[in-house]
Tab-separated table of C-alpha atoms in Angstrom:
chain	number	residue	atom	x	y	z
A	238	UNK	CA	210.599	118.302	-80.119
A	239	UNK	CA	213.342	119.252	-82.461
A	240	UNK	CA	215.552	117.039	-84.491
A	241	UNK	CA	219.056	117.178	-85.421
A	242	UNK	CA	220.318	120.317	-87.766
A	243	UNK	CA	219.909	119.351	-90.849
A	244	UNK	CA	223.704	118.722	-91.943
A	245	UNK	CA	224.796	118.264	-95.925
A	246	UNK	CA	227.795	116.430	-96.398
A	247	UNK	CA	230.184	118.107	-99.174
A	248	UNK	CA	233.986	117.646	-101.019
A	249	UNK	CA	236.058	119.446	-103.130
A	250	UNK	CA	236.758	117.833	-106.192
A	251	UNK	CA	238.815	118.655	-109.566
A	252	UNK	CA	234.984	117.466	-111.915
A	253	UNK	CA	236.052	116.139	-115.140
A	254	UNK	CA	234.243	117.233	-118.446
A	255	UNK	CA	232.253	115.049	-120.289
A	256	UNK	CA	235.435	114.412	-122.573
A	257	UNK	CA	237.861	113.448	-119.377
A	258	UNK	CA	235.383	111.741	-117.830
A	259	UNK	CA	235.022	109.168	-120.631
A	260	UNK	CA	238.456	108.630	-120.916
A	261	UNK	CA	238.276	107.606	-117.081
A	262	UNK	CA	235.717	105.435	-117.751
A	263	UNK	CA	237.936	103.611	-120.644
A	264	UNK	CA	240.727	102.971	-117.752
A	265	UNK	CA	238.318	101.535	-115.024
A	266	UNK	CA	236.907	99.170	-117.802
A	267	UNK	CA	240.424	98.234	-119.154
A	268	UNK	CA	240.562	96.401	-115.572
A	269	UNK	CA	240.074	92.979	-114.874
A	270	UNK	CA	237.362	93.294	-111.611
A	271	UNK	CA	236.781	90.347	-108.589
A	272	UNK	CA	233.091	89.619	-107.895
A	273	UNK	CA	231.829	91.636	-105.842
A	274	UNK	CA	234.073	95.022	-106.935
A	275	UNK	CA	231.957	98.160	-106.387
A	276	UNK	CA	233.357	100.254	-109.569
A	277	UNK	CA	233.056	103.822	-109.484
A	278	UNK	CA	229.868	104.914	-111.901
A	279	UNK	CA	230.801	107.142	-114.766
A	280	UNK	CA	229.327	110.455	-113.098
A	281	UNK	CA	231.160	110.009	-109.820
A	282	UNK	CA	234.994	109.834	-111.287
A	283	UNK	CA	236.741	113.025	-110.070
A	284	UNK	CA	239.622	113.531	-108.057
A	285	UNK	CA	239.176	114.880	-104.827
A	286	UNK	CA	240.844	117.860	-103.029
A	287	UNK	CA	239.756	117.912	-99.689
A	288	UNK	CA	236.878	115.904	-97.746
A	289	UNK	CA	234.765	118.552	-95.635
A	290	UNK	CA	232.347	115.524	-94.364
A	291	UNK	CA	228.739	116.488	-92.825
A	292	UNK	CA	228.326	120.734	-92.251
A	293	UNK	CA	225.430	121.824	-90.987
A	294	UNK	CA	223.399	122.922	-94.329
A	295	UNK	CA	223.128	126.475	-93.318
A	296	UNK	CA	226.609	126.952	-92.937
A	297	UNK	CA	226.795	126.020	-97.264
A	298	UNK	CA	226.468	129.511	-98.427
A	299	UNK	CA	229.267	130.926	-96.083
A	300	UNK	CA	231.186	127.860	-97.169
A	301	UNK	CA	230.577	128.011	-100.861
A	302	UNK	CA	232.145	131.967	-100.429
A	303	UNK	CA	235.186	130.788	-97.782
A	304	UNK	CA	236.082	128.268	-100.412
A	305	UNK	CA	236.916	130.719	-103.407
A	306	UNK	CA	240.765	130.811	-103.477
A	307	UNK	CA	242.688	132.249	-107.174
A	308	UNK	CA	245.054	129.174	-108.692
A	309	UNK	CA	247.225	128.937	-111.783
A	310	UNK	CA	245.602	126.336	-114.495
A	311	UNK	CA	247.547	123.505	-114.485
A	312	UNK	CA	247.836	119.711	-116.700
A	313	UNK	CA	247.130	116.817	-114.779
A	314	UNK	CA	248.670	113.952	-116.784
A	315	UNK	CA	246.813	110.760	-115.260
A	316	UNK	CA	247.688	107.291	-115.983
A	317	UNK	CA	249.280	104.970	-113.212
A	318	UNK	CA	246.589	102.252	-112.305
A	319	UNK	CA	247.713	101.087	-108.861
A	320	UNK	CA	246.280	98.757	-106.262
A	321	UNK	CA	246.233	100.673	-102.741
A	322	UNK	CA	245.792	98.353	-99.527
A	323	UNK	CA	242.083	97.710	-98.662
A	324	UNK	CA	241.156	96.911	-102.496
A	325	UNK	CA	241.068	100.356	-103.706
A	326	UNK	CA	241.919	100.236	-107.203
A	327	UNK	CA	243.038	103.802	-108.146
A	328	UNK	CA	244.366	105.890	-111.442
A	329	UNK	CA	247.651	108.203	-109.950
A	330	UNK	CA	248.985	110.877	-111.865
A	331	UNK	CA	252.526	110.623	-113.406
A	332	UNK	CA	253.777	113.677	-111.231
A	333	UNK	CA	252.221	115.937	-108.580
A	334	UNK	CA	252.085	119.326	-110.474
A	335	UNK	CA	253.341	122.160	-108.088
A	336	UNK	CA	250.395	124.263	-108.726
A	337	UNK	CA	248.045	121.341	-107.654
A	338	UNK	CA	250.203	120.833	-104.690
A	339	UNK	CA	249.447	124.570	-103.909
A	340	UNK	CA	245.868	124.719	-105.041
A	341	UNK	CA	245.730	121.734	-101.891
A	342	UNK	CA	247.125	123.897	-99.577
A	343	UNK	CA	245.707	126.977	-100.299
A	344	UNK	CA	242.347	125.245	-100.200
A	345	UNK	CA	243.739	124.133	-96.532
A	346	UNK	CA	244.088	127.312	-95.356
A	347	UNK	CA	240.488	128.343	-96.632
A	348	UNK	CA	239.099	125.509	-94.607
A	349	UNK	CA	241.031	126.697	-91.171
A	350	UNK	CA	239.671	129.823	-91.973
A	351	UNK	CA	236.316	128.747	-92.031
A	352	UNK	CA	236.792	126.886	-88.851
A	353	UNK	CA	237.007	123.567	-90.792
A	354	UNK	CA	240.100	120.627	-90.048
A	355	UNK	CA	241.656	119.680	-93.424
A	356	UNK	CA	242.607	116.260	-92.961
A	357	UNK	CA	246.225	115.638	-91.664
A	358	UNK	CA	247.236	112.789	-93.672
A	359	UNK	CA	249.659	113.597	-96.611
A	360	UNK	CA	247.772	114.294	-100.011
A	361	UNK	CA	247.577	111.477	-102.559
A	362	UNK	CA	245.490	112.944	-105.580
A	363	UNK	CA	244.097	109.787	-107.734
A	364	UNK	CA	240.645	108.878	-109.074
A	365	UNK	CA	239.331	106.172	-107.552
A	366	UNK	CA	237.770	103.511	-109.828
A	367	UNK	CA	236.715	100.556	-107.721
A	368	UNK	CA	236.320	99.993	-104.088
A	369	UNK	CA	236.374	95.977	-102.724
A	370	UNK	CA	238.775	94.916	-105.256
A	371	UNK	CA	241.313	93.100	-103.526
A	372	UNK	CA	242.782	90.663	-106.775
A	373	UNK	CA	241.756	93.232	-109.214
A	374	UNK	CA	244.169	93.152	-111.985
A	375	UNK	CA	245.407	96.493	-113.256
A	376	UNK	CA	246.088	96.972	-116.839
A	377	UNK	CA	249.681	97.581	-117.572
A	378	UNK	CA	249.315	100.785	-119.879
A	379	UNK	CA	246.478	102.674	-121.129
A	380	UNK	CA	246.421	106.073	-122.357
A	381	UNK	CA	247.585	109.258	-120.851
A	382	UNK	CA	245.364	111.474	-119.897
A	383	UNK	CA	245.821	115.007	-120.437
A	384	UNK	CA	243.502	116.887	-118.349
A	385	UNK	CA	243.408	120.660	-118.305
A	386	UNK	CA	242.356	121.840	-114.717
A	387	UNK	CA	240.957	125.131	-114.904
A	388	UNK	CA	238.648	124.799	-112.254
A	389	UNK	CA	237.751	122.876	-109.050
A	390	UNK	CA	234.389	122.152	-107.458
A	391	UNK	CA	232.760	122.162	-104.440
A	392	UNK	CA	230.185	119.149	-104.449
A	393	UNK	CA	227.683	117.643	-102.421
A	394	UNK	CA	227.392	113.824	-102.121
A	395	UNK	CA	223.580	113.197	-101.624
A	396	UNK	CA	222.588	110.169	-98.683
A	397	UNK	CA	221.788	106.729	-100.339
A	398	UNK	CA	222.061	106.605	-103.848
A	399	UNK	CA	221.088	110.167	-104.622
A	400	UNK	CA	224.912	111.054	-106.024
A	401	UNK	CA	226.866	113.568	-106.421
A	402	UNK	CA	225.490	117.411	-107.022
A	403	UNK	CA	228.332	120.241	-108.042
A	404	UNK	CA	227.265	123.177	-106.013
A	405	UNK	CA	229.406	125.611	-107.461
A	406	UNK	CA	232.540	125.831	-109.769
A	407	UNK	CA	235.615	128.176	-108.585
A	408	UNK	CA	237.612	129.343	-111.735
């Protein structure tokens, strides 16, 4: 009797640093959280790209390769705390910057390539920094982040509480 494939469920992400990624912290923590608010943990800030959901797990190496596309580095200037419908507190960037706008849709076209559906709704980059916050109150101003993409990540997000893996950077 076999079981189901095994499947492993994976996103593409712009990973912070260690140096980013504090300053993300500082801005979810400048927030005033309901009980009950599930904030984002330090190592799971990013901002994602696209959401590939379950693959089946030997599909990953033909995925990791499909998923290498050539961008432009490009500053991400982050620091608009808004809160979206649903309690999902978020940080937005100032501006879209064209070359992340076409780092999403060249990333698009990988997926289709691979046989994969990018999601249809329009993009909304942000990093999300607490889920079931309904009254949380955002902090009127905080610092601007300056964040230097110059590379993206394809990432696993492990069942239960295992977390996030990077499975391979794309420069």
């Amino acid at each position: 009797m076999s079981g189901k494939p095994a499947t492993t469920r994976l996103f593409l992400a712009l990973w912070p640093e260690q140096g980013i990624r504090d300053q993300l912290a500082q801005w979810r923590d400048a927030w005033r959280w309901p009980q009950g608010a599930a904030s984002v943990p330090d190592d799971k800030l990013h901002v994602t790209l696209h959401f590939l959901g379950n693959q089946p797990s030997e599909r990953v190496p033909e995925i990791m390769q499909g998923l290498a596309v050539p961008f432009a580095p490009f500053r991400l200037s982050l620091g608009q705390a808004k809160l979206w419908p649903h309690g999902i507190a978020v940080l937005e960037p100032h501006m879209e910057p064209d070359e992340l706008l076409q780092l999403h849709a060249d990333l698009a076209q990988a997926l289709v390539a691979l046989g994969l559906l990018p999601e249809e709704r329009k993009y909304r980059p942000h990093v999300t920094m607490s889920r079931r916050a309904p009254n949380a109150i955002a902090p009127t101003d905080g610092p601007l982040i300056d964040w230097e993409i110059q590379r993206y990540a394809l990432v696993e997000s492990r069942p239960g509480n295992g977390g996030y893996a990077v499975l391979k950077y794309y420069t």
